[in-house]
Short mmCIF file of C-alpha atoms and ligand atoms in Angstrom, two decimals:
data_model
loop_
_atom_site.label_atom_id
_atom_site.label_comp_id
_atom_site.label_asym_id
_atom_site.label_seq_id
_atom_site.Cartn_x
_atom_site.Cartn_y
_atom_site.Cartn_z
CA MET K 79 -72.79 7.42 -57.83
CA ALA K 80 -70.74 4.92 -59.70
CA LEU K 81 -69.44 1.57 -58.55
CA THR K 82 -66.04 2.08 -56.98
CA LEU K 83 -63.69 -0.78 -56.20
CA PHE K 84 -60.45 -0.90 -54.28
CA ASN K 85 -57.96 -2.13 -56.85
CA THR K 86 -55.06 -4.03 -55.31
CA LEU K 87 -53.14 -3.12 -58.45
CA GLY K 88 -52.15 0.41 -57.50
CA ARG K 89 -53.76 0.21 -54.03
CA GLU K 90 -56.46 2.78 -54.71
CA PHE K 91 -60.19 3.20 -55.09
CA GLN K 92 -61.17 3.33 -58.74
CA VAL K 93 -64.44 3.91 -60.51
CA PHE K 94 -65.35 0.69 -62.26
CA GLU K 95 -65.32 0.88 -66.04
CA THR K 96 -65.64 -2.10 -68.32
CA LEU K 97 -63.50 -3.05 -71.29
CA SER K 98 -66.58 -3.55 -73.48
CA PRO K 99 -69.79 -1.65 -72.81
CA GLY K 100 -72.30 -3.46 -70.67
CA ARG K 101 -70.22 -6.62 -70.23
CA VAL K 102 -68.00 -7.79 -67.43
CA GLY K 103 -65.45 -10.59 -67.61
CA PHE K 104 -64.77 -11.84 -64.09
CA TYR K 105 -62.43 -14.61 -62.99
CA GLY K 106 -62.30 -15.88 -59.44
CA CYS K 107 -59.74 -18.43 -58.29
CA GLY K 108 -61.66 -21.56 -57.40
CA PRO K 109 -61.00 -24.29 -54.87
CA THR K 110 -58.30 -26.92 -54.78
CA VAL K 111 -60.55 -29.92 -54.37
CA TYR K 112 -58.52 -32.12 -52.06
CA SER K 113 -60.74 -31.71 -48.98
CA TYR K 114 -63.83 -29.88 -47.81
CA ALA K 115 -63.71 -26.11 -48.13
CA HIS K 116 -63.40 -24.47 -44.71
CA ILE K 117 -65.50 -21.49 -43.77
CA GLY K 118 -62.56 -19.16 -44.50
CA ASN K 119 -62.44 -20.36 -48.11
CA LEU K 120 -66.15 -19.76 -48.35
CA ARG K 121 -65.61 -16.12 -47.46
CA ALA K 122 -63.78 -15.73 -50.78
CA TYR K 123 -66.74 -17.11 -52.71
CA ALA K 124 -69.24 -14.98 -50.81
CA LEU K 125 -67.30 -11.97 -52.08
CA HIS K 126 -67.48 -13.29 -55.66
CA ASP K 127 -71.22 -13.60 -55.20
CA ILE K 128 -71.79 -10.09 -53.88
CA LEU K 129 -69.66 -8.70 -56.68
CA VAL K 130 -71.50 -10.64 -59.40
CA LYS K 131 -74.92 -9.77 -58.03
CA THR K 132 -74.04 -6.10 -57.61
CA LEU K 133 -72.80 -5.95 -61.19
CA THR K 134 -75.91 -7.75 -62.43
CA ARG K 135 -78.10 -5.28 -60.56
CA ARG K 136 -76.19 -2.46 -62.27
CA GLY K 137 -77.32 -4.00 -65.57
CA TYR K 138 -74.05 -5.62 -66.64
CA GLU K 139 -73.96 -8.97 -68.34
CA VAL K 140 -71.40 -10.82 -66.24
CA THR K 141 -69.38 -13.81 -67.40
CA TYR K 142 -68.13 -15.35 -64.20
CA VAL K 143 -65.43 -17.97 -64.63
CA MET K 144 -64.13 -20.21 -61.87
CA ASN K 145 -61.45 -22.88 -62.06
CA ILE K 146 -61.37 -26.14 -60.18
CA THR K 147 -57.80 -27.06 -59.27
CA ASP K 148 -57.47 -30.81 -59.56
CA VAL K 149 -53.77 -30.98 -60.38
CA GLY K 150 -50.55 -29.12 -59.73
CA HIS K 151 -51.23 -27.20 -56.50
CA LEU K 152 -48.33 -28.08 -54.23
CA SER K 153 -48.55 -27.68 -50.47
CA GLY K 154 -46.37 -24.59 -50.75
CA ASP K 155 -47.63 -22.03 -53.28
CA ASN K 156 -44.01 -21.56 -54.27
CA ASP K 157 -43.33 -24.96 -55.88
CA SER K 158 -42.50 -26.67 -52.62
CA GLY K 159 -44.08 -29.72 -51.03
CA GLN K 160 -46.24 -32.46 -52.41
CA ASP K 161 -49.20 -32.05 -54.77
CA LYS K 162 -52.21 -31.51 -52.50
CA MET K 163 -54.44 -33.70 -54.64
CA VAL K 164 -52.01 -36.61 -54.76
CA LYS K 165 -51.40 -36.41 -51.02
CA SER K 166 -55.11 -36.45 -50.25
CA ALA K 167 -55.75 -39.35 -52.65
CA GLU K 168 -52.96 -41.34 -51.05
CA GLU K 169 -54.22 -40.68 -47.55
CA ARG K 170 -57.69 -41.79 -48.49
CA GLY K 171 -56.61 -44.68 -50.68
CA GLN K 172 -58.60 -43.37 -53.63
CA GLY K 173 -57.86 -42.06 -57.12
CA VAL K 174 -57.08 -38.37 -57.63
CA LEU K 175 -59.99 -37.78 -59.98
CA GLU K 176 -62.37 -39.58 -57.65
CA ILE K 177 -61.26 -37.30 -54.82
CA ALA K 178 -61.57 -34.25 -57.05
CA ASP K 179 -65.06 -35.19 -58.12
CA PHE K 180 -66.21 -35.81 -54.56
CA TYR K 181 -64.90 -32.52 -53.15
CA THR K 182 -66.07 -30.51 -56.16
CA ARG K 183 -69.60 -31.68 -55.45
CA ALA K 184 -69.18 -30.94 -51.77
CA PHE K 185 -67.92 -27.47 -52.65
CA PHE K 186 -70.92 -26.60 -54.80
CA ASN K 187 -73.23 -28.06 -52.21
CA ASP K 188 -71.74 -25.59 -49.71
CA THR K 189 -71.90 -22.61 -52.05
CA GLU K 190 -75.49 -23.42 -52.99
CA ARG K 191 -76.48 -23.55 -49.32
CA LEU K 192 -74.91 -20.13 -48.93
CA ASN K 193 -76.95 -18.76 -51.86
CA ILE K 194 -73.75 -18.25 -53.81
CA GLN K 195 -74.56 -18.11 -57.49
CA ARG K 196 -72.99 -20.74 -59.74
CA PRO K 197 -70.33 -19.35 -62.07
CA THR K 198 -71.18 -19.01 -65.75
CA VAL K 199 -68.22 -21.27 -66.54
CA VAL K 200 -66.67 -23.81 -64.17
CA CYS K 201 -63.48 -25.23 -65.63
CA LYS K 202 -61.33 -28.07 -64.40
CA ALA K 203 -57.57 -27.84 -64.72
CA THR K 204 -57.25 -31.42 -65.97
CA ASP K 205 -59.62 -30.62 -68.87
CA HIS K 206 -57.40 -27.76 -70.01
CA ILE K 207 -53.88 -29.19 -70.14
CA GLU K 208 -53.61 -28.49 -73.87
CA ASP K 209 -54.53 -24.83 -73.34
CA MET K 210 -51.84 -24.60 -70.68
CA ILE K 211 -49.24 -26.21 -72.92
CA ASN K 212 -50.10 -23.78 -75.73
CA LEU K 213 -49.79 -20.83 -73.39
CA ILE K 214 -46.46 -22.04 -72.04
CA LYS K 215 -45.23 -22.40 -75.63
CA LYS K 216 -46.05 -18.74 -76.26
CA ILE K 217 -44.20 -17.70 -73.09
CA GLU K 218 -41.24 -19.79 -74.21
CA GLU K 219 -41.27 -18.35 -77.74
CA ARG K 220 -41.13 -14.85 -76.29
CA GLY K 221 -38.03 -15.74 -74.31
CA PHE K 222 -39.27 -15.77 -70.72
CA THR K 223 -38.35 -19.34 -69.80
CA TYR K 224 -35.42 -21.63 -69.11
CA PHE K 225 -35.18 -25.35 -68.63
CA ALA K 226 -33.28 -26.68 -65.63
CA GLY K 227 -33.23 -29.91 -63.68
CA GLY K 228 -36.09 -31.34 -65.71
CA ASN K 229 -38.51 -28.44 -65.15
CA LEU K 230 -39.43 -25.44 -67.26
CA TYR K 231 -39.18 -22.20 -65.25
CA PHE K 232 -40.45 -18.68 -65.71
CA ASP K 233 -37.55 -16.23 -65.49
CA ILE K 234 -38.81 -13.23 -63.53
CA SER K 235 -35.72 -11.17 -64.37
CA ARG K 236 -37.07 -10.95 -67.94
CA PHE K 237 -40.25 -9.31 -66.68
CA PRO K 238 -39.40 -5.91 -65.18
CA SER K 239 -42.81 -5.21 -63.67
CA TYR K 240 -42.76 -8.49 -61.73
CA GLY K 241 -44.22 -7.94 -58.29
CA ASP K 242 -46.11 -4.70 -59.06
CA LEU K 243 -49.33 -6.17 -57.71
CA ALA K 244 -47.81 -7.10 -54.40
CA LEU K 245 -45.60 -4.00 -54.31
CA LEU K 246 -42.63 -6.34 -54.22
CA ARG K 247 -39.31 -4.64 -54.89
CA MET K 248 -36.87 -6.55 -57.03
CA GLU K 249 -33.81 -5.47 -55.06
CA GLU K 250 -35.45 -6.52 -51.81
CA LEU K 251 -36.47 -9.82 -53.32
CA ARG K 252 -32.89 -10.54 -54.31
CA ALA K 253 -31.48 -9.37 -51.01
CA GLY K 254 -33.99 -11.25 -48.88
CA ALA K 255 -33.93 -14.37 -51.00
CA ARG K 256 -33.98 -17.67 -49.24
CA THR K 257 -31.44 -19.87 -50.90
CA GLY K 258 -31.27 -23.62 -51.12
CA LEU K 259 -34.98 -24.01 -51.77
CA ASP K 260 -34.59 -25.05 -55.39
CA GLU K 261 -31.08 -24.83 -56.77
CA ASN K 262 -32.33 -24.90 -60.34
CA LYS K 263 -33.95 -21.51 -59.94
CA ARG K 264 -31.96 -18.53 -61.23
CA ASN K 265 -34.00 -16.14 -59.08
CA PRO K 266 -35.73 -17.35 -55.93
CA GLN K 267 -39.11 -16.10 -57.21
CA ASP K 268 -38.86 -17.96 -60.51
CA PHE K 269 -41.60 -20.51 -60.72
CA VAL K 270 -42.32 -23.73 -62.54
CA LEU K 271 -44.50 -23.66 -65.64
CA TRP K 272 -44.12 -27.35 -66.36
CA PHE K 273 -42.76 -30.09 -64.11
CA THR K 274 -41.26 -33.24 -65.54
CA LYS K 275 -39.23 -34.20 -62.51
CA SER K 276 -41.64 -34.47 -59.70
CA LYS K 277 -40.00 -34.64 -56.33
CA PHE K 278 -42.43 -37.46 -55.82
CA GLU K 279 -42.22 -40.54 -57.96
CA ASN K 280 -45.89 -41.19 -57.69
CA GLN K 281 -47.36 -38.14 -59.43
CA ALA K 282 -50.61 -39.73 -60.49
CA LEU K 283 -51.51 -37.52 -63.41
CA VAL K 284 -48.99 -36.80 -66.15
CA TRP K 285 -49.26 -35.63 -69.75
CA ASP K 286 -46.95 -35.46 -72.77
CA SER K 287 -45.59 -32.03 -73.57
CA PRO K 288 -42.79 -30.43 -75.61
CA TRP K 289 -40.73 -30.43 -72.38
CA GLY K 290 -41.33 -34.07 -71.56
CA ARG K 291 -43.96 -36.06 -69.77
CA GLY K 292 -45.14 -34.25 -66.69
CA TYR K 293 -47.69 -31.84 -65.29
CA PRO K 294 -48.32 -28.09 -65.17
CA GLY K 295 -47.42 -25.65 -62.42
CA TRP K 296 -50.37 -24.35 -60.47
CA HIS K 297 -50.29 -20.71 -61.59
CA ILE K 298 -50.49 -21.42 -65.32
CA GLU K 299 -53.93 -22.98 -65.04
CA CYS K 300 -55.56 -19.71 -64.01
CA SER K 301 -53.88 -17.76 -66.81
CA ALA K 302 -54.78 -20.35 -69.43
CA MET K 303 -58.39 -20.86 -68.42
CA SER K 304 -59.24 -17.24 -67.71
CA MET K 305 -57.92 -16.12 -71.08
CA LYS K 306 -59.63 -19.00 -72.85
CA TYR K 307 -63.03 -17.93 -71.58
CA LEU K 308 -62.62 -14.18 -71.11
CA GLY K 309 -60.06 -13.11 -73.71
CA GLU K 310 -56.46 -11.90 -73.41
CA GLN K 311 -57.54 -8.96 -71.26
CA PHE K 312 -60.50 -8.84 -68.94
CA ASP K 313 -62.13 -6.79 -66.21
CA ILE K 314 -61.91 -8.33 -62.75
CA HIS K 315 -59.92 -11.03 -60.99
CA ALA K 316 -60.61 -12.00 -57.39
CA GLY K 317 -59.12 -14.19 -54.69
CA GLY K 318 -57.98 -14.16 -51.08
CA ILE K 319 -55.15 -11.84 -50.01
CA ASP K 320 -52.82 -14.80 -49.57
CA HIS K 321 -52.71 -15.03 -53.36
CA ILE K 322 -51.30 -11.54 -53.90
CA PRO K 323 -47.55 -12.15 -53.46
CA ILE K 324 -47.17 -15.43 -55.31
CA HIS K 325 -50.11 -16.86 -57.19
CA HIS K 326 -51.56 -13.67 -58.66
CA THR K 327 -48.17 -12.06 -59.09
CA ASN K 328 -47.12 -15.07 -61.15
CA GLU K 329 -50.39 -15.17 -63.06
CA ILE K 330 -49.83 -11.58 -64.19
CA ALA K 331 -46.19 -12.21 -65.16
CA GLN K 332 -46.89 -15.24 -67.30
CA SER K 333 -50.08 -13.84 -68.91
CA GLU K 334 -48.54 -10.53 -69.89
CA ALA K 335 -45.35 -12.29 -71.00
CA ALA K 336 -47.43 -14.48 -73.32
CA THR K 337 -49.55 -11.73 -74.90
CA GLY K 338 -47.40 -8.62 -74.50
CA LYS K 339 -50.59 -6.83 -73.41
CA HIS K 340 -50.84 -4.72 -70.28
CA PRO K 341 -52.78 -4.69 -68.07
CA TRP K 342 -53.89 -8.29 -68.30
CA VAL K 343 -56.60 -7.65 -65.68
CA ARG K 344 -57.96 -4.19 -64.94
CA TYR K 345 -59.23 -4.64 -61.37
CA TRP K 346 -57.86 -6.97 -58.71
CA VAL K 347 -60.21 -7.56 -55.80
CA HIS K 348 -58.91 -9.42 -52.75
CA ASN K 349 -60.75 -10.55 -49.65
CA GLU K 350 -59.10 -10.41 -46.23
CA PHE K 351 -58.95 -13.55 -44.17
CA LEU K 352 -61.42 -15.07 -41.81
CA VAL K 353 -59.42 -15.88 -38.72
CA MET K 354 -60.00 -18.02 -35.72
CA ASP K 355 -58.22 -17.41 -32.46
CA LYS K 356 -56.07 -14.84 -34.22
CA GLY K 357 -54.44 -17.54 -36.38
CA LYS K 358 -54.70 -18.04 -40.11
CA MET K 359 -57.44 -20.49 -40.92
CA SER K 360 -56.07 -22.83 -43.49
CA LYS K 361 -57.23 -26.05 -45.04
CA SER K 362 -53.64 -27.21 -45.20
CA THR K 363 -53.19 -27.11 -41.44
CA GLY K 364 -56.34 -29.14 -41.00
CA GLY K 365 -57.77 -26.63 -38.55
CA GLY K 366 -60.68 -25.65 -40.75
CA VAL K 367 -64.27 -25.52 -39.64
CA THR K 368 -66.66 -26.61 -42.39
CA LEU K 369 -70.09 -25.27 -43.24
CA GLN K 370 -71.53 -28.70 -42.48
CA SER K 371 -70.12 -28.56 -38.96
CA LEU K 372 -72.01 -25.29 -38.42
CA VAL K 373 -75.18 -26.93 -39.73
CA ASP K 374 -74.58 -29.86 -37.40
CA SER K 375 -74.42 -27.38 -34.54
CA GLY K 376 -77.85 -26.08 -35.47
CA TYR K 377 -77.03 -23.04 -37.58
CA ASP K 378 -78.63 -22.23 -40.89
CA PRO K 379 -75.96 -21.75 -43.60
CA LEU K 380 -77.47 -18.31 -44.22
CA ASP K 381 -76.67 -17.32 -40.62
CA TYR K 382 -73.07 -17.70 -41.66
CA ARG K 383 -73.72 -15.67 -44.80
CA TYR K 384 -75.22 -12.93 -42.63
CA PHE K 385 -72.15 -13.05 -40.42
CA LEU K 386 -69.87 -12.66 -43.46
CA LEU K 387 -71.86 -9.75 -44.86
CA SER K 388 -71.73 -7.94 -41.53
CA GLY K 389 -68.01 -7.38 -42.12
CA HIS K 390 -66.42 -5.54 -45.03
CA TYR K 391 -64.57 -7.93 -47.31
CA ARG K 392 -61.30 -6.03 -46.94
CA SER K 393 -61.31 -6.25 -43.14
CA GLN K 394 -60.11 -9.26 -41.28
CA LEU K 395 -63.04 -11.09 -39.74
CA GLN K 396 -62.70 -12.96 -36.49
CA PHE K 397 -64.86 -16.04 -36.30
CA SER K 398 -66.48 -16.99 -33.03
CA PHE K 399 -69.64 -18.80 -32.08
CA GLU K 400 -70.78 -15.73 -30.10
CA ALA K 401 -70.54 -13.66 -33.27
CA LEU K 402 -72.34 -16.36 -35.24
CA ASP K 403 -75.09 -16.41 -32.61
CA GLY K 404 -75.43 -12.67 -33.05
CA ALA K 405 -75.79 -13.13 -36.81
CA ARG K 406 -78.37 -15.84 -36.31
CA ASN K 407 -80.45 -13.67 -34.00
CA ALA K 408 -80.25 -10.74 -36.41
CA ARG K 409 -81.31 -12.89 -39.35
CA ARG K 410 -84.16 -14.41 -37.37
CA ALA K 411 -85.38 -10.92 -36.55
CA LEU K 412 -85.20 -10.06 -40.26
CA LEU K 413 -87.23 -13.12 -41.14
CA ASP K 414 -89.81 -12.34 -38.45
CA ARG K 415 -90.26 -8.88 -39.90
CA VAL K 416 -90.55 -10.21 -43.45
CA ARG K 417 -93.12 -12.78 -42.36
CA ALA K 418 -95.19 -10.12 -40.67
CA LEU K 419 -95.06 -7.92 -43.75
CA ALA K 420 -95.86 -10.79 -46.11
CA ASP K 421 -98.83 -11.65 -43.96
CA LYS K 422 -100.14 -8.11 -44.27
CA THR K 423 -99.52 -7.50 -47.93
CA GLY K 424 -100.09 -10.66 -49.87
CA ILE K 425 -97.57 -9.55 -52.45
CA VAL K 426 -97.00 -11.87 -55.39
CA PRO K 427 -93.38 -12.97 -55.76
CA GLY K 428 -91.44 -12.34 -58.95
CA LEU K 429 -93.22 -9.19 -60.00
CA GLU K 430 -91.09 -6.50 -58.48
CA GLU K 431 -88.26 -6.94 -60.93
CA LYS K 432 -90.50 -6.90 -63.97
CA LYS K 433 -92.18 -3.78 -62.76
CA ALA K 434 -88.92 -1.95 -62.32
CA GLY K 435 -87.18 -3.46 -65.32
CA GLY K 436 -84.49 -4.72 -62.95
CA LYS K 437 -83.45 -1.22 -61.89
CA ALA K 438 -84.21 0.97 -58.92
CA GLY K 439 -87.39 2.92 -59.40
CA GLY K 440 -91.00 1.93 -59.18
CA TYR K 441 -91.09 0.96 -55.54
CA GLY K 442 -92.80 4.07 -54.29
CA LYS K 443 -91.33 5.32 -51.05
CA ALA K 444 -88.88 2.42 -50.85
CA ASP K 445 -87.00 3.93 -53.81
CA ALA K 446 -85.02 6.26 -51.58
CA TYR K 447 -83.87 3.29 -49.51
CA LEU K 448 -82.91 1.36 -52.60
CA LYS K 449 -80.85 4.31 -53.75
CA ALA K 450 -79.00 4.36 -50.43
CA PHE K 451 -78.56 0.60 -50.65
CA ASP K 452 -77.01 0.88 -54.10
CA ALA K 453 -74.82 3.72 -52.90
CA ALA K 454 -73.53 1.51 -50.07
CA LEU K 455 -72.54 -1.22 -52.51
CA ASP K 456 -71.02 1.39 -54.81
CA GLU K 457 -68.62 2.15 -51.97
CA ASP K 458 -66.38 -0.82 -52.61
CA LEU K 459 -69.18 -3.29 -51.89
CA SER K 460 -69.92 -2.14 -48.37
CA THR K 461 -72.18 -4.97 -47.25
CA PRO K 462 -72.33 -3.75 -43.62
CA LYS K 463 -73.85 -0.48 -44.85
CA ALA K 464 -76.12 -2.28 -47.27
CA LEU K 465 -77.37 -4.50 -44.44
CA ALA K 466 -77.96 -1.45 -42.28
CA GLY K 467 -79.95 0.00 -45.19
CA LEU K 468 -82.14 -3.08 -45.30
CA TRP K 469 -82.80 -2.74 -41.59
CA THR K 470 -83.78 0.93 -41.76
CA LEU K 471 -86.21 0.17 -44.57
CA LEU K 472 -87.79 -2.67 -42.61
CA ARG K 473 -88.12 -0.47 -39.55
CA ASP K 474 -89.82 2.39 -41.38
CA GLY K 475 -93.41 2.28 -40.19
CA GLU K 476 -94.39 5.34 -42.21
CA ILE K 477 -94.37 3.83 -45.66
CA PRO K 478 -96.80 1.24 -47.05
CA SER K 479 -95.98 -2.35 -46.14
CA LYS K 480 -96.09 -3.44 -49.75
CA GLU K 481 -93.40 -0.97 -50.65
CA VAL K 482 -91.25 -1.95 -47.69
CA LEU K 483 -91.48 -5.62 -48.59
CA ALA K 484 -90.97 -5.10 -52.32
CA GLY K 485 -87.88 -2.99 -51.59
CA ALA K 486 -86.51 -5.53 -49.11
CA LEU K 487 -86.93 -8.35 -51.60
CA VAL K 488 -85.04 -6.40 -54.23
CA MET K 489 -82.19 -5.82 -51.77
CA ASP K 490 -82.18 -9.50 -50.97
CA ARG K 491 -81.45 -10.33 -54.60
CA VAL K 492 -77.94 -9.09 -53.78
CA LEU K 493 -77.74 -9.95 -50.08
CA GLY K 494 -79.14 -13.47 -50.54
CA LEU K 495 -80.43 -13.95 -47.00
CA GLY K 496 -83.46 -16.02 -47.95
CA LEU K 497 -86.10 -13.31 -47.48
CA ALA K 498 -88.07 -14.16 -50.61
CA LYS K 499 -88.34 -17.78 -49.55
CA GLU K 500 -89.61 -16.68 -46.16
CA ALA K 501 -92.24 -14.43 -47.71
CA GLU K 502 -93.25 -17.15 -50.13
CA GLY K 503 -93.70 -19.47 -47.19
CA VAL K 504 -96.33 -17.08 -45.85
CA TRP K 505 -98.02 -16.49 -49.16
CA ASN K 506 -98.21 -20.17 -49.90
CA ARG K 507 -99.54 -21.06 -46.48
CA GLY K 508 -102.51 -23.28 -47.04
CA GLU K 509 -102.30 -22.51 -50.72
CA ASP K 510 -101.37 -24.59 -53.66
CA LEU K 511 -97.85 -23.60 -54.74
CA ASP K 512 -98.53 -24.43 -58.39
CA PHE K 513 -101.64 -22.29 -58.29
CA ASN K 514 -99.67 -19.32 -56.99
CA ARG K 515 -96.99 -19.78 -59.59
CA GLU K 516 -99.57 -19.94 -62.36
CA ILE K 517 -101.13 -16.66 -61.24
CA ASP K 518 -97.68 -15.16 -60.98
CA THR K 519 -96.88 -16.21 -64.56
CA LEU K 520 -100.14 -14.81 -65.88
CA ILE K 521 -99.54 -11.50 -64.13
CA GLY K 522 -96.08 -11.43 -65.68
CA GLU K 523 -97.57 -12.08 -69.13
CA ARG K 524 -100.08 -9.29 -68.61
CA TRP K 525 -97.29 -6.95 -67.62
CA GLU K 526 -95.36 -7.92 -70.80
CA ALA K 527 -98.47 -7.34 -72.89
CA LYS K 528 -98.95 -3.89 -71.37
CA LYS K 529 -95.32 -3.07 -72.04
CA ASN K 530 -95.86 -4.02 -75.68
CA LYS K 531 -99.05 -1.95 -75.74
CA ASP K 532 -101.12 -5.07 -76.36
CA PHE K 533 -103.92 -3.88 -74.10
CA VAL K 534 -106.42 -6.33 -75.53
CA LYS K 535 -104.32 -9.25 -74.33
CA ALA K 536 -103.68 -7.52 -71.01
CA ASP K 537 -107.41 -7.11 -70.45
CA GLU K 538 -108.09 -10.70 -71.49
CA ILE K 539 -105.72 -11.93 -68.81
CA ARG K 540 -107.28 -9.66 -66.20
CA ASN K 541 -110.78 -10.83 -67.12
CA ALA K 542 -109.83 -14.50 -67.22
CA LEU K 543 -108.41 -14.17 -63.71
CA LYS K 544 -111.48 -12.29 -62.53
CA LYS K 545 -113.64 -15.20 -63.67
CA ARG K 546 -111.54 -17.40 -61.39
CA GLY K 547 -112.13 -15.01 -58.51
CA ILE K 548 -108.72 -13.34 -58.62
CA LEU K 549 -108.66 -9.56 -58.58
CA LEU K 550 -105.61 -7.61 -59.71
CA GLU K 551 -104.46 -4.34 -58.24
CA ASP K 552 -101.81 -2.22 -59.96
CA GLY K 553 -99.76 -0.02 -57.67
CA PRO K 554 -96.41 1.71 -57.54
CA ALA K 555 -94.71 -1.35 -56.05
CA GLY K 556 -96.05 -3.83 -58.60
CA THR K 557 -99.22 -5.77 -59.31
CA PHE K 558 -100.86 -7.58 -56.44
CA TRP K 559 -103.69 -10.03 -56.40
CA ARG K 560 -106.33 -10.94 -53.93
CA ARG K 561 -109.35 -13.17 -53.94
CA GLY K 562 -112.49 -11.19 -54.66
P1 AMP Z 185 -57.74 -22.86 -51.93
O1 AMP Z 185 -58.83 -23.88 -52.11
O2 AMP Z 185 -56.81 -23.19 -50.83
O3 AMP Z 185 -57.04 -22.57 -53.22
O4 AMP Z 185 -58.44 -21.51 -51.45
C1 AMP Z 185 -59.63 -21.04 -51.99
C2 AMP Z 185 -59.83 -19.56 -51.71
O5 AMP Z 185 -59.99 -19.31 -50.32
C3 AMP Z 185 -58.68 -18.66 -52.15
O6 AMP Z 185 -59.21 -17.51 -52.80
C4 AMP Z 185 -57.98 -18.31 -50.86
O7 AMP Z 185 -57.31 -17.08 -50.97
C5 AMP Z 185 -59.17 -18.21 -49.93
N1 AMP Z 185 -58.87 -18.40 -48.50
C6 AMP Z 185 -58.14 -19.37 -47.94
N2 AMP Z 185 -58.17 -19.28 -46.59
C7 AMP Z 185 -58.97 -18.22 -46.29
C8 AMP Z 185 -59.41 -17.60 -45.06
N3 AMP Z 185 -59.07 -18.09 -43.87
N4 AMP Z 185 -60.22 -16.53 -45.13
C9 AMP Z 185 -60.61 -16.05 -46.33
N5 AMP Z 185 -60.24 -16.57 -47.52
C10 AMP Z 185 -59.42 -17.66 -47.51
ZN1 ZN Z 186 -55.84 -18.71 -59.46
#
């Protein structure tokens, strides 16, 4: 089986193939840091995480880039309304960058609590204004822009494939156009690349540019930063479905206009919304529930992660506390099972991966389950099936406990439900954590030595441990130790 993703561009399942062998360039739209992320936003980042971890498990080297929007995102994605950052700073009586810094930290605190891996590159819009200006210059040189009313616009009529991602039809766009929104626009879907005339006098952050002192449009930041870190064409771009018709459509238009290369991005992956009471959950409407509020109500952040994984990312997910309770109970049952297994086996953490070289294989009877687990994720990242796979493995009483636990811990490297920590809690009970880690390191070194056919060193390590009363046991699921 090969990893298959549903590509929004073309609306079909496609086998994933990289631009350069073994490497994946992945860009995910990051947060606008004007307030706390709500739990709907966090769904988008949970998808990034599953994608990155699945690719890593497949052996790819993933460069995961995420932007932090700290300027230019207006309340309406379509150049309408006030800059979200400025508005928030005004309301709180603080500086824009202060606000940005505070909510960026809060954001990563949330993602960390959800076991969401940090991106390889986190880039702030305000640190990349020069890159944006240079990109806009290229777009201008290639004839895709016009200047009107103090702003530089992208002219979508110069870009015939505009709207392909969203399946927008040009004739329909013209016919259904809302007029009067911005009289400077030649086509209603034209968008601003560079503002000099803010509708608001108090735009806090402005920079010099060839078009006058001002600030960039929101869409250009993602094009500029993704191409800076991933090259003019790259593999995957992700975001919520709300970004398809405007933000991502505009990102494609301006990127391909600048480079003349098509496709700019090979796979577009979009998560459906988390909804509450059938409405759209949006930070802008202020109706958002935060992760902290769930914690305050007694939930573990990973209960929420479990809840998210129990739905497929392309299906709308309805949030309710009953559903979250269900997720909490299910995760507690998982942890109970893992604790019981850890108690029985005394497995040493960290070895399973070394043993298997990071790939499936080497877990004895759990291998078949790992294969099914990988197959589930190959099916457009089906986390509900992958979770079910974890459960069937844990329920199999026929195979050795060590193999069950080793297999479950490997699955949890992708699922991120805190199983390893739970097992470690059992193994370290009454033990010195540093001592356990030291033994773990030595076992790892012995395994390396064996791999390099340095059997003398391998034996030395075994004997040194034996002198300390630690006996090693090599088995199909890894090396285990016990006190002898
Ligand atoms: P923002 O910080 O508003 O730019 O949004 C951050 C990410 O969250 C984007 O990828 C949005 O598409 C996504 N998003 C916003 N609301 C929701 C929601 N209710 N459910 C899932 N994803 C969302
Ligand atoms: Zn973006």
